[in-house]
Coordinates of C-alpha atoms in Angstrom, one line a residue:
Chain A
M762 CA -70.7 19.8 -12.5
T763 CA -68.8 22.9 -11.6
S764 CA -68.9 26.6 -12.2
V765 CA -65.8 27.9 -13.8
R766 CA -64.2 31.3 -13.6
L767 CA -61.3 32.9 -15.6
E768 CA -60.0 36.0 -13.9
R769 CA -57.8 38.5 -15.8
I770 CA -56.1 35.8 -17.9
S771 CA -53.3 36.8 -20.2
A772 CA -51.1 34.4 -22.1
H773 CA -48.0 34.7 -24.3
Y774 CA -46.3 32.5 -26.9
G775 CA -42.8 33.8 -26.8
A776 CA -43.0 37.5 -27.2
A777 CA -46.5 37.4 -28.7
R778 CA -49.4 38.1 -26.4
V779 CA -52.2 35.7 -27.5
L780 CA -54.7 36.4 -24.6
D781 CA -55.2 39.8 -23.0
D782 CA -57.0 40.3 -19.8
I783 CA -59.8 37.7 -20.3
T784 CA -62.4 37.5 -17.5
L785 CA -65.2 35.0 -18.0
A786 CA -67.6 33.1 -15.7
I787 CA -69.3 29.9 -16.8
E788 CA -72.2 28.7 -14.7
T789 CA -72.8 25.2 -13.4
G790 CA -74.3 23.1 -16.2
E791 CA -74.0 25.8 -18.7
L792 CA -72.8 25.3 -22.3
M793 CA -70.6 28.3 -23.3
A794 CA -69.5 28.6 -26.9
L795 CA -66.1 30.4 -27.5
V796 CA -66.4 31.9 -30.9
G797 CA -64.0 34.0 -33.0
P798 CA -61.9 34.0 -36.2
S799 CA -59.0 31.6 -36.5
G800 CA -56.0 32.5 -34.4
C801 CA -58.0 34.7 -32.0
G802 CA -57.0 32.7 -28.9
K803 CA -60.1 30.4 -28.4
T804 CA -58.0 27.2 -28.3
T805 CA -55.5 28.8 -25.9
I806 CA -58.4 29.6 -23.5
L807 CA -59.5 26.0 -23.7
K808 CA -56.0 24.7 -23.0
I809 CA -55.7 27.0 -20.0
L810 CA -59.1 25.6 -18.7
A811 CA -57.8 22.1 -19.3
G812 CA -54.5 22.8 -17.5
L813 CA -52.5 22.1 -20.6
L814 CA -51.2 25.7 -20.6
T815 CA -50.4 27.9 -17.6
P816 CA -51.5 31.6 -18.1
S817 CA -48.8 34.2 -17.8
E818 CA -51.1 36.3 -15.7
G819 CA -54.5 35.7 -14.0
E820 CA -56.2 32.8 -12.2
V821 CA -58.6 29.9 -13.0
F822 CA -61.2 28.8 -10.5
F823 CA -63.4 25.7 -10.4
E824 CA -66.2 26.5 -8.0
D825 CA -64.2 28.6 -5.6
R826 CA -61.1 26.5 -5.8
L827 CA -58.0 28.0 -7.3
V828 CA -56.8 25.5 -10.0
T829 CA -54.4 27.7 -12.0
N830 CA -51.4 25.5 -11.1
V831 CA -53.3 22.2 -10.8
S832 CA -51.9 19.9 -13.6
A833 CA -54.2 18.7 -16.4
E834 CA -54.2 15.1 -15.2
R835 CA -55.5 16.2 -11.7
R836 CA -57.9 18.9 -12.8
G837 CA -60.8 16.8 -14.1
A838 CA -61.4 18.7 -17.3
A839 CA -61.8 16.3 -20.2
M840 CA -61.0 17.6 -23.6
V841 CA -62.2 16.5 -27.1
F842 CA -59.9 17.6 -29.8
Q843 CA -60.4 18.6 -33.4
K844 CA -58.9 15.2 -34.5
P845 CA -60.4 12.1 -32.9
L846 CA -57.1 11.0 -31.4
L847 CA -58.4 7.5 -30.8
F848 CA -55.5 5.2 -29.7
P849 CA -55.1 3.0 -32.8
Y850 CA -53.7 0.1 -30.8
L851 CA -56.7 -0.1 -28.5
S852 CA -60.3 -1.3 -29.3
V853 CA -63.2 1.1 -29.1
G854 CA -64.1 -0.3 -25.6
E855 CA -60.5 0.1 -24.4
N856 CA -60.3 3.6 -25.8
V857 CA -63.5 4.6 -23.8
A858 CA -62.1 2.8 -20.7
F859 CA -58.7 4.7 -21.0
G860 CA -59.5 7.4 -18.4
L861 CA -61.0 4.9 -15.9
H862 CA -58.0 2.6 -16.4
M863 CA -55.6 5.5 -15.6
R864 CA -57.6 6.2 -12.4
K865 CA -57.5 2.5 -11.5
V866 CA -61.3 2.1 -11.4
A867 CA -62.3 -1.6 -10.7
R868 CA -62.8 -3.8 -13.8
D869 CA -66.5 -4.5 -13.3
E870 CA -67.3 -0.9 -12.8
T871 CA -65.2 0.1 -15.8
R872 CA -67.0 -2.4 -18.0
R873 CA -70.4 -1.1 -16.9
R874 CA -69.5 2.5 -17.3
V875 CA -68.0 1.9 -20.8
R876 CA -71.2 0.1 -21.9
E877 CA -73.3 3.0 -20.6
A878 CA -71.2 5.7 -22.2
L879 CA -71.3 3.9 -25.6
E880 CA -75.1 3.7 -25.2
W881 CA -75.1 7.5 -24.7
V882 CA -73.5 8.0 -28.1
H883 CA -75.6 5.4 -29.8
L884 CA -72.7 3.0 -30.3
A885 CA -73.8 0.1 -28.0
G886 CA -72.1 -3.1 -28.9
Y887 CA -69.1 -1.5 -30.6
E888 CA -66.6 -2.4 -27.7
S889 CA -64.5 -4.8 -29.7
R890 CA -64.3 -2.8 -33.0
R891 CA -61.0 -1.3 -34.0
P892 CA -60.8 2.5 -34.5
S893 CA -59.8 1.9 -38.1
Q894 CA -63.3 0.3 -38.7
L895 CA -65.2 3.4 -37.7
S896 CA -66.5 6.3 -39.8
G897 CA -65.5 9.9 -39.0
G898 CA -68.7 10.6 -37.2
Q899 CA -68.5 7.4 -35.2
E900 CA -64.9 8.2 -34.2
Q901 CA -65.9 11.6 -32.7
R902 CA -68.8 9.9 -30.9
V903 CA -66.3 7.5 -29.3
T904 CA -64.1 10.4 -28.2
L905 CA -67.1 12.0 -26.7
A906 CA -67.9 8.8 -24.8
R907 CA -64.2 8.6 -23.7
A908 CA -64.4 12.1 -22.2
L909 CA -67.9 11.7 -20.6
V910 CA -67.2 8.3 -19.0
T911 CA -64.7 10.0 -16.7
Q912 CA -67.5 12.2 -15.3
P913 CA -65.4 15.3 -15.8
K914 CA -66.1 18.5 -13.8
L915 CA -65.7 20.4 -17.1
L916 CA -66.1 19.2 -20.7
L917 CA -64.0 21.0 -23.3
L918 CA -64.7 20.6 -27.0
D919 CA -62.2 22.1 -29.5
E920 CA -64.0 22.3 -32.9
P921 CA -64.8 18.6 -32.6
F922 CA -67.0 18.4 -35.7
S923 CA -65.0 20.6 -38.1
A924 CA -63.8 17.6 -40.1
L925 CA -67.3 16.2 -40.6
D926 CA -69.7 17.2 -43.4
E927 CA -72.7 19.4 -42.6
S928 CA -75.4 16.7 -42.3
L929 CA -73.3 14.9 -39.7
R930 CA -72.4 18.0 -37.9
A931 CA -76.1 18.9 -37.2
G932 CA -76.7 15.5 -35.7
M933 CA -73.5 15.7 -33.6
R934 CA -74.5 19.1 -32.3
L935 CA -77.9 17.7 -31.2
L936 CA -76.2 14.8 -29.5
V937 CA -73.7 17.0 -27.6
R938 CA -76.5 19.3 -26.5
E939 CA -78.8 16.5 -25.4
L940 CA -76.0 14.7 -23.4
Q941 CA -74.7 17.9 -21.9
Q942 CA -78.2 18.8 -20.6
R943 CA -79.0 15.3 -19.5
L944 CA -75.7 14.9 -17.6
G945 CA -75.7 18.6 -16.5
I946 CA -72.0 18.9 -17.4
T947 CA -70.5 22.4 -17.6
T948 CA -69.2 22.6 -21.1
V949 CA -67.1 24.9 -23.2
F950 CA -67.4 24.5 -26.9
V951 CA -64.9 26.2 -29.3
T952 CA -66.0 26.9 -32.9
H953 CA -65.3 29.5 -35.5
D954 CA -68.8 29.1 -36.9
Q955 CA -71.3 31.6 -35.4
M956 CA -74.3 29.6 -36.6
E957 CA -73.0 26.5 -34.9
A958 CA -72.4 28.5 -31.7
A959 CA -75.9 30.0 -31.7
A960 CA -77.4 26.6 -32.4
I961 CA -75.8 24.9 -29.4
A962 CA -74.9 27.3 -26.7
D963 CA -76.6 28.9 -23.7
R964 CA -74.2 31.8 -24.0
I965 CA -71.6 32.8 -26.5
A966 CA -68.2 34.4 -25.7
L967 CA -66.9 36.2 -28.7
V968 CA -63.1 36.6 -28.8
F969 CA -61.1 38.9 -31.1
D970 CA -57.3 39.2 -31.1
G971 CA -57.1 37.6 -27.6
R972 CA -59.7 39.9 -26.1
L973 CA -63.2 39.2 -25.0
E974 CA -65.4 41.3 -27.3
Q975 CA -68.8 40.3 -25.9
C976 CA -70.4 37.6 -23.8
A977 CA -74.1 37.2 -24.1
A978 CA -77.0 34.9 -25.1
P979 CA -77.0 33.9 -28.8
R980 CA -80.0 36.0 -29.5
D981 CA -78.3 39.2 -28.2
F982 CA -75.7 38.9 -31.0
Y983 CA -78.6 39.0 -33.6
T984 CA -80.5 41.8 -31.9
A985 CA -78.0 43.9 -29.9
P986 CA -74.4 43.3 -30.7
A987 CA -72.2 45.4 -28.4
T988 CA -69.6 46.4 -31.0
L989 CA -69.3 46.8 -34.7
R990 CA -66.9 43.8 -35.0
A991 CA -69.4 41.7 -33.0
A992 CA -72.2 42.8 -35.4
R993 CA -70.1 42.0 -38.5
F994 CA -69.1 38.6 -37.2
F995 CA -72.7 37.7 -36.7
G996 CA -73.8 38.7 -40.2
W997 CA -74.7 42.3 -39.8
T998 CA -74.1 44.7 -42.7
A999 CA -72.4 47.9 -41.9
I1000 CA -72.6 51.0 -44.0
S1001 CA -70.8 54.3 -43.4
A1002 CA -73.4 57.0 -42.8
N1003 CA -73.3 60.5 -41.6
R1004 CA -72.6 60.4 -37.8
G1005 CA -70.6 57.1 -37.8
T1006 CA -71.5 53.6 -39.0
I1007 CA -74.9 52.1 -39.2
A1008 CA -75.3 48.4 -39.0
F1009 CA -78.4 46.3 -39.9
R1010 CA -79.3 42.8 -40.7
P1011 CA -79.7 42.3 -44.5
E1012 CA -83.0 40.6 -44.1
S1013 CA -84.5 43.7 -42.4
V1014 CA -84.1 46.0 -45.4
L1015 CA -87.3 47.3 -47.1
M1016 CA -87.9 49.0 -50.4
D1017 CA -88.9 52.6 -49.7
K1018 CA -92.5 53.2 -50.8
A1019 CA -92.8 56.5 -48.9
S1020 CA -95.6 55.1 -46.8
G1021 CA -95.3 54.2 -43.1
V1022 CA -92.0 55.9 -42.9
D1023 CA -90.7 56.6 -39.4
S1024 CA -88.6 59.7 -39.3
S1025 CA -85.9 57.8 -37.5
D1026 CA -85.7 55.1 -40.2
E1027 CA -82.6 55.3 -42.3
S1028 CA -82.9 55.7 -46.1
F1029 CA -80.3 55.0 -48.7
D1030 CA -80.3 55.8 -52.4
V1031 CA -78.5 52.9 -54.1
A1032 CA -77.8 51.6 -57.7
V1033 CA -78.9 48.1 -58.6
V1034 CA -75.9 46.0 -59.7
S1035 CA -77.8 42.7 -60.5
F1036 CA -81.1 41.2 -59.8
L1037 CA -82.6 37.7 -59.7
D1038 CA -86.3 36.9 -59.3
L1039 CA -86.4 33.5 -57.4
G1040 CA -90.2 33.4 -57.2
T1041 CA -90.5 33.3 -53.5
R1042 CA -87.9 36.0 -53.0
L1043 CA -85.9 38.6 -54.9
L1044 CA -82.1 38.5 -54.8
L1045 CA -80.6 41.9 -55.2
R1046 CA -77.0 43.2 -55.3
V1047 CA -76.8 47.0 -54.8
R1048 CA -74.1 49.6 -54.7
F1049 CA -74.2 52.4 -52.2
D1050 CA -73.0 55.9 -53.0
T1051 CA -70.0 55.2 -50.7
G1052 CA -69.0 52.4 -53.2
E1053 CA -69.8 49.6 -50.8
E1054 CA -71.8 46.7 -52.3
L1055 CA -74.4 44.6 -50.5
E1056 CA -76.4 41.5 -51.3
L1057 CA -80.1 41.6 -50.2
E1058 CA -83.1 39.4 -50.2
L1059 CA -86.4 41.1 -50.5
D1060 CA -89.9 39.9 -50.2
P1061 CA -91.6 39.9 -53.7
S1062 CA -94.6 41.7 -52.3
Q1063 CA -92.4 44.8 -51.8
T1064 CA -92.6 45.8 -55.4
D1065 CA -94.6 44.9 -58.5
D1066 CA -92.5 46.8 -60.8
R1067 CA -89.6 44.4 -61.8
R1068 CA -88.3 46.9 -64.3
A1069 CA -87.5 49.2 -61.5
L1070 CA -84.9 46.6 -60.3
S1071 CA -83.1 46.2 -63.6
P1072 CA -79.3 46.7 -63.4
G1073 CA -78.3 50.4 -63.3
A1074 CA -81.7 51.5 -61.9
R1075 CA -81.7 53.6 -58.8
I1076 CA -83.9 52.7 -55.9
R1077 CA -84.4 53.8 -52.3
L1078 CA -83.9 51.4 -49.4
R1079 CA -85.1 51.8 -45.9
V1080 CA -83.8 50.3 -42.7
P1081 CA -86.4 50.5 -39.9
H1082 CA -85.3 52.2 -36.8
S1083 CA -85.9 49.0 -34.7
A1084 CA -83.5 47.0 -36.9
Q1085 CA -80.5 49.4 -36.9
R1086 CA -77.6 49.8 -34.6
R1087 CA -75.3 52.8 -34.7
F1088 CA -71.7 52.6 -33.9
P1089 CA -69.3 55.5 -33.7
Chain B
M1016 CA -51.9 -1.8 -75.6
H1017 CA -53.5 -3.7 -72.7
P1018 CA -52.7 -2.0 -69.4
R1019 CA -51.5 -5.2 -67.8
L1020 CA -49.2 -6.0 -70.6
R1021 CA -47.9 -2.4 -70.7
L1022 CA -47.2 -2.6 -66.9
T1023 CA -45.4 -5.9 -67.3
L1024 CA -43.2 -4.6 -70.1
M1025 CA -42.4 -1.5 -68.1
L1026 CA -41.4 -3.5 -65.1
A1027 CA -39.5 -6.1 -67.1
P1028 CA -36.0 -4.4 -67.0
A1029 CA -36.0 -4.0 -63.2
A1030 CA -37.6 -7.5 -62.8
A1031 CA -34.8 -9.0 -65.0
V1032 CA -32.0 -7.5 -62.9
I1033 CA -33.6 -8.5 -59.6
G1034 CA -34.6 -11.9 -60.9
G1035 CA -31.3 -12.6 -62.6
L1036 CA -28.9 -11.3 -60.0
F1037 CA -30.7 -11.7 -56.8
A1038 CA -33.1 -14.7 -57.3
G1039 CA -30.7 -16.3 -59.7
G1040 CA -27.8 -16.0 -57.3
L1041 CA -29.9 -17.3 -54.4
G1042 CA -31.2 -20.2 -56.6
L1043 CA -27.6 -21.1 -57.7
A1044 CA -26.5 -21.0 -54.0
L1045 CA -29.3 -23.3 -53.0
V1046 CA -28.4 -25.8 -55.8
Q1047 CA -24.7 -25.7 -54.9
S1048 CA -25.5 -26.1 -51.2
L1049 CA -27.4 -29.2 -52.0
G1050 CA -24.3 -30.8 -53.6
Y1051 CA -24.6 -30.0 -57.3
F1052 CA -21.1 -28.6 -57.9
P1053 CA -19.7 -29.8 -61.3
P1054 CA -16.1 -28.3 -60.6
T1055 CA -15.6 -31.1 -58.0
G1056 CA -17.5 -33.6 -60.1
E1057 CA -20.6 -33.7 -57.9
R1058 CA -23.8 -33.7 -59.9
S1059 CA -26.2 -35.3 -57.5
F1060 CA -28.4 -33.6 -54.9
T1061 CA -27.8 -34.4 -51.3
P1062 CA -28.5 -32.8 -47.9
A1063 CA -25.1 -34.0 -46.7
H1064 CA -23.5 -30.5 -46.6
Y1065 CA -26.3 -29.2 -44.3
A1066 CA -26.0 -32.3 -42.1
R1067 CA -22.2 -31.8 -41.9
L1068 CA -22.8 -28.1 -40.8
L1069 CA -25.2 -29.2 -38.1
S1070 CA -22.6 -31.6 -36.6
D1071 CA -19.8 -29.1 -37.0
G1072 CA -18.7 -27.6 -33.6
E1073 CA -17.5 -24.4 -35.2
F1074 CA -20.8 -23.8 -36.9
A1075 CA -22.7 -24.3 -33.6
A1076 CA -20.3 -21.9 -31.7
S1077 CA -20.6 -19.4 -34.6
L1078 CA -24.3 -19.6 -34.8
A1079 CA -24.6 -19.0 -31.0
L1080 CA -22.2 -16.1 -31.2
T1081 CA -23.9 -14.6 -34.2
F1082 CA -27.3 -14.9 -32.6
A1083 CA -26.1 -13.5 -29.3
L1084 CA -24.2 -10.6 -30.8
A1085 CA -27.1 -9.6 -33.1
S1086 CA -29.6 -9.9 -30.3
V1087 CA -27.6 -7.9 -27.7
A1088 CA -26.5 -5.3 -30.2
T1089 CA -30.2 -4.9 -31.4
L1090 CA -31.5 -4.7 -27.9
I1091 CA -29.0 -2.1 -26.8
S1092 CA -29.4 0.0 -30.0
A1093 CA -33.2 -0.2 -29.8
S1094 CA -33.2 0.9 -26.1
A1095 CA -30.6 3.6 -26.6
G1096 CA -32.2 4.8 -29.9
L1097 CA -35.7 5.0 -28.3
L1098 CA -34.3 6.9 -25.3
A1099 CA -32.4 9.2 -27.5
A1100 CA -35.5 9.9 -29.7
L1101 CA -37.6 10.7 -26.6
A1102 CA -34.9 12.9 -25.2
L1103 CA -34.3 14.8 -28.4
R1104 CA -37.9 15.2 -29.4
E1105 CA -38.5 18.7 -28.0
L1106 CA -35.1 19.9 -29.3
A1107 CA -35.8 18.5 -32.7
R1108 CA -39.3 20.0 -32.8
R1109 CA -37.9 23.5 -32.1
R1110 CA -34.6 23.1 -34.0
P1111 CA -35.0 20.8 -36.9
V1112 CA -31.2 20.9 -37.4
F1113 CA -30.9 18.4 -34.5
H1114 CA -32.9 15.9 -36.5
T1115 CA -30.4 16.4 -39.4
L1116 CA -27.4 16.1 -37.1
L1117 CA -28.8 12.7 -35.9
Q1118 CA -29.0 11.5 -39.4
M1119 CA -25.3 12.2 -40.2
P1120 CA -23.9 8.9 -38.6
L1121 CA -26.2 7.0 -41.0
A1122 CA -24.0 8.1 -43.9
L1123 CA -20.8 6.7 -42.2
P1124 CA -19.9 3.2 -43.7
H1125 CA -19.7 0.3 -41.3
L1126 CA -16.2 -0.2 -42.3
A1127 CA -15.2 3.3 -41.2
M1128 CA -17.0 2.7 -37.9
A1129 CA -15.0 -0.5 -37.4
V1130 CA -11.7 1.4 -38.0
A1131 CA -12.8 4.1 -35.6
V1132 CA -13.5 1.5 -32.9
I1133 CA -10.1 0.0 -33.4
N1134 CA -8.5 3.5 -33.1
V1135 CA -10.3 4.1 -29.9
I1136 CA -10.6 0.9 -27.8
A1137 CA -7.9 -1.4 -29.1
P1138 CA -4.8 -1.9 -26.9
S1139 CA -3.0 0.4 -29.2
G1140 CA -6.0 2.8 -29.3
L1141 CA -6.7 6.2 -27.8
I1142 CA -8.2 5.1 -24.5
A1143 CA -5.4 2.7 -23.8
R1144 CA -2.9 5.4 -24.4
L1145 CA -4.8 7.9 -22.3
A1146 CA -5.0 5.3 -19.5
F1147 CA -1.3 4.7 -19.8
A1148 CA -0.5 8.4 -19.7
A1149 CA -2.7 8.8 -16.6
G1150 CA -0.8 6.0 -15.0
L1151 CA -3.8 3.7 -14.7
I1152 CA -2.0 0.8 -16.5
G1153 CA 1.7 -0.1 -16.7
E1154 CA 1.9 -0.2 -20.5
P1155 CA -0.7 0.2 -23.3
A1156 CA -0.7 -3.6 -23.9
D1157 CA -2.1 -4.1 -20.3
F1158 CA -5.4 -2.6 -21.5
P1159 CA -8.1 -5.3 -21.6
A1160 CA -8.7 -6.8 -25.0
L1161 CA -11.9 -5.2 -26.3
V1162 CA -11.1 -5.9 -29.9
S1163 CA -10.7 -9.4 -31.4
D1164 CA -11.8 -10.6 -28.0
R1165 CA -13.6 -13.7 -27.0
Y1166 CA -17.0 -12.1 -26.4
G1167 CA -17.1 -9.9 -29.5
I1168 CA -17.2 -6.6 -27.5
G1169 CA -15.5 -4.6 -30.3
I1170 CA -18.1 -5.9 -32.7
L1171 CA -20.9 -5.0 -30.3
V1172 CA -19.5 -1.5 -29.7
A1173 CA -19.2 -0.8 -33.5
Y1174 CA -22.8 -2.0 -34.2
V1175 CA -24.3 -0.2 -31.2
L1176 CA -22.6 3.1 -32.2
K1177 CA -23.7 2.6 -35.8
E1178 CA -27.3 1.4 -35.3
T1179 CA -28.4 3.5 -32.3
P1180 CA -28.7 6.7 -34.5
F1181 CA -30.6 4.7 -37.1
I1182 CA -33.2 3.5 -34.6
A1183 CA -33.3 7.0 -33.1
V1184 CA -33.9 8.6 -36.4
M1185 CA -36.7 6.2 -37.3
T1186 CA -38.4 6.6 -33.9
L1187 CA -37.9 10.4 -33.9
A1188 CA -39.6 10.8 -37.3
V1189 CA -42.7 9.1 -35.9
L1190 CA -42.6 11.1 -32.6
L1191 CA -42.5 14.3 -34.6
R1192 CA -45.3 13.2 -36.9
I1193 CA -47.7 12.2 -34.2
G1194 CA -47.1 15.5 -32.3
D1195 CA -48.2 15.9 -28.7
E1196 CA -52.0 15.9 -29.0
Y1197 CA -52.3 12.2 -28.1
E1198 CA -50.4 12.9 -24.9
Q1199 CA -52.4 16.1 -24.2
C1200 CA -55.6 14.2 -24.7
A1201 CA -54.4 11.4 -22.3
R1202 CA -53.5 14.1 -19.7
T1203 CA -57.0 15.5 -19.7
L1204 CA -58.2 11.9 -19.2
G1205 CA -56.0 11.7 -16.1
A1206 CA -52.8 10.0 -17.3
S1207 CA -49.7 10.8 -15.3
A1208 CA -46.3 11.3 -17.0
W1209 CA -45.3 7.6 -16.5
Q1210 CA -48.8 6.4 -17.7
R1211 CA -48.5 8.6 -20.8
L1212 CA -45.2 7.0 -21.7
R1213 CA -46.4 3.5 -20.9
Y1214 CA -49.8 3.6 -22.5
V1215 CA -49.5 6.3 -25.2
T1216 CA -46.1 7.2 -26.4
L1217 CA -44.5 3.8 -26.4
P1218 CA -47.4 2.0 -28.1
L1219 CA -47.5 4.8 -30.8
V1220 CA -43.8 4.6 -31.6
A1221 CA -43.5 0.8 -31.1
P1222 CA -44.3 0.0 -34.8
A1223 CA -41.4 2.2 -36.0
T1224 CA -38.9 1.1 -33.3
V1225 CA -39.7 -2.6 -33.6
S1226 CA -39.5 -2.5 -37.4
A1227 CA -36.2 -0.7 -37.3
A1228 CA -34.9 -3.2 -34.7
L1229 CA -35.9 -6.1 -37.0
V1230 CA -34.0 -4.5 -39.9
V1231 CA -31.0 -4.0 -37.6
F1232 CA -31.0 -7.6 -36.4
A1233 CA -31.3 -9.0 -39.9
F1234 CA -28.4 -6.7 -41.0
I1235 CA -26.1 -7.7 -38.2
F1236 CA -26.9 -11.3 -38.6
G1237 CA -25.6 -11.4 -42.1
A1238 CA -23.1 -8.5 -42.2
F1239 CA -19.4 -9.3 -42.8
E1240 CA -17.0 -6.4 -42.6
V1241 CA -17.3 -5.4 -38.9
P1242 CA -16.8 -9.0 -37.5
Y1243 CA -14.1 -9.6 -40.1
L1244 CA -12.1 -6.6 -38.8
L1245 CA -13.0 -6.7 -35.1
G1246 CA -13.6 -10.4 -34.4
R1247 CA -11.2 -13.2 -33.6
P1248 CA -10.8 -16.3 -35.8
Y1249 CA -12.6 -18.6 -33.4
P1250 CA -15.4 -18.4 -32.7
A1251 CA -16.2 -16.1 -35.7
M1252 CA -19.5 -14.9 -36.9
L1253 CA -21.3 -16.9 -39.6
S1254 CA -20.6 -14.5 -42.4
V1255 CA -16.8 -14.6 -41.6
I1256 CA -16.8 -18.5 -41.6
A1257 CA -18.8 -18.5 -44.9
Q1258 CA -16.3 -16.2 -46.5
R1259 CA -13.3 -18.1 -45.2
R1260 CA -14.5 -21.5 -46.4
Y1261 CA -15.7 -20.0 -49.7
M1262 CA -12.2 -18.6 -50.4
S1263 CA -10.5 -21.8 -49.3
T1264 CA -8.2 -23.4 -51.8
D1265 CA -10.0 -26.7 -51.1
L1266 CA -12.9 -26.5 -53.6
A1267 CA -14.7 -29.3 -51.7
E1268 CA -15.4 -26.7 -48.9
R1269 CA -17.3 -24.5 -51.3
P1270 CA -20.8 -26.2 -51.1
E1271 CA -20.6 -26.1 -47.3
A1272 CA -19.7 -22.4 -47.4
V1273 CA -22.7 -21.8 -49.7
A1274 CA -24.9 -23.8 -47.3
L1275 CA -23.9 -21.4 -44.5
A1276 CA -24.8 -18.5 -46.7
V1277 CA -28.2 -20.1 -47.4
V1278 CA -28.8 -20.4 -43.6
I1279 CA -28.0 -16.7 -43.2
A1280 CA -30.4 -15.9 -46.1
A1281 CA -33.1 -18.1 -44.6
V1282 CA -32.9 -16.4 -41.2
T1283 CA -33.0 -13.0 -42.9
G1284 CA -35.9 -14.1 -45.0
V1285 CA -37.9 -15.0 -41.9
L1286 CA -37.1 -11.6 -40.4
V1287 CA -38.3 -9.8 -43.6
W1288 CA -41.5 -11.8 -43.5
A1289 CA -42.0 -10.8 -39.8
Y1290 CA -41.2 -7.2 -40.7
A1291 CA -43.8 -7.2 -43.5
R1292 CA -46.4 -8.8 -41.3
L1293 CA -45.7 -6.3 -38.4
A1294 CA -45.9 -3.3 -40.8
R1295 CA -49.2 -4.5 -42.3
A1296 CA -50.7 -5.1 -38.9
F1297 CA -49.7 -1.8 -37.5
A1298 CA -50.9 0.0 -40.6
G1299 CA -54.3 -1.5 -40.1
G1300 CA -54.3 -0.4 -36.5
E1301 CA -54.4 -4.0 -35.3
R1302 CA -52.5 -5.7 -32.6
P1303 CA -49.8 -7.6 -34.5
V1304 CA -50.1 -11.3 -34.3
L1305 CA -46.8 -12.8 -35.4
F1306 CA -46.9 -16.5 -34.7

């Protein structure tokens, strides 16, 4: 259990700069999600935290101890990779015991801790199985146990569930969150999926092109994104308006019925492109005068006149002031 | 047409060639080695030729030499090939041309390698002449006999030079395929450089290296041209004796020569079985249990 600090980290692969001046503090026992599109530098940050890469500039601290040049094997940051990477020539029990074996932990203690770690991931009694006998979800649970059993100062997860199907992913997310909280392990979780990040993390660090775009609680990204790119990444719709760009969440859009209009609400005249009545909601595709198109879901109570929504019809949409963000 | 019948018919031409030439030849050899050899009037089956081989001093010396040379050459090639693969791994990852360069000696025939070895280490070879020119030896003939010598050093040198790149290529292919994530994962679990080699890299490449080594051993055990060119008449390797007796003007030696070839085939057969067993066990992620 350790607080972790990255200070002014930059990294290069050859001539290409992949990280640019990243400063980030992760609190003790916190689960921080690193989110961003593919190739934005998330995994590089993780490898720098693990000690697998040395930054070209900047420092890494665990608590107040400078660890920038401490090698991965001595740093105490266990990493779970995208692929399970179970050693195929070892049994499940031997795989989980690997880190303890490397540190020459006594045999009895190793056996006890391996049993306990397998219980954490609901695989008690699997010690003698071969990795080839496990399902994808079980394999990733074993890798989680293999990392946790070493009692790492920092747990690093690099898109560990990306190869699993959605129903398994949800369960794995819950398991990671539950164990992380129970054991109080400071954790960094890399994902390109903003929903996954919001579901699991205490805070999210959003990375674009090797720079930290915003670091905040998940809710803030849905209510107050700091930049237009952050807003777009978290599902906001952006429309060019007079005086810059206006962003809003598609679910906050209302049909303008001229009543209860706040003068600061933004209104748009749009053309209906297509329309589906799904009973409990109306699915609408509209085209703005700027040519941009947008898919919307409206509450059926907003209009009784379905003909007004037929393709080609013009309607007026309103975005309440409280649900908009303006960006220059 | 029934799919099975169709498959059988499609495989028939290849099966006929393999069955006729390989299995047929092997069957014929077995029959001859058991004494059925009409040209000398022998039409009864007898284990006498095998019994004579077993009591033959030349056979015993040859078997020992063959086994020792194949084992030592395999051991040296496997170790050197493994080390070469580990050393060249980074280079081959960044510059694939090195992987290709390493494959080039594979295209060289064994015969050419044998001639090259003669040209370099024989008393009339390059090294002897250089040593003479440097004044290290009185005349080229004073150079120690490394070809046609008692211990088969020339044979050993030729096989090590030829088989090391083969094992290196096989091992390197696996090293490149598995990448470095296993080792990175082991690092974050606290494994030092030595522990990563011992507990991660070596076990991961072992299936490829051990399989390649088995192939090399089986090949050397039965190969003919290198010991024929670089060996001495006594003790000679098994294949050389088999050839000599087979070509003998005395037809009565023929069944014994064939019995020798059957012994070589049997040893190779056991190795192929071990290879298949190993490959299957490694593919299933199991610890191989051979015997």
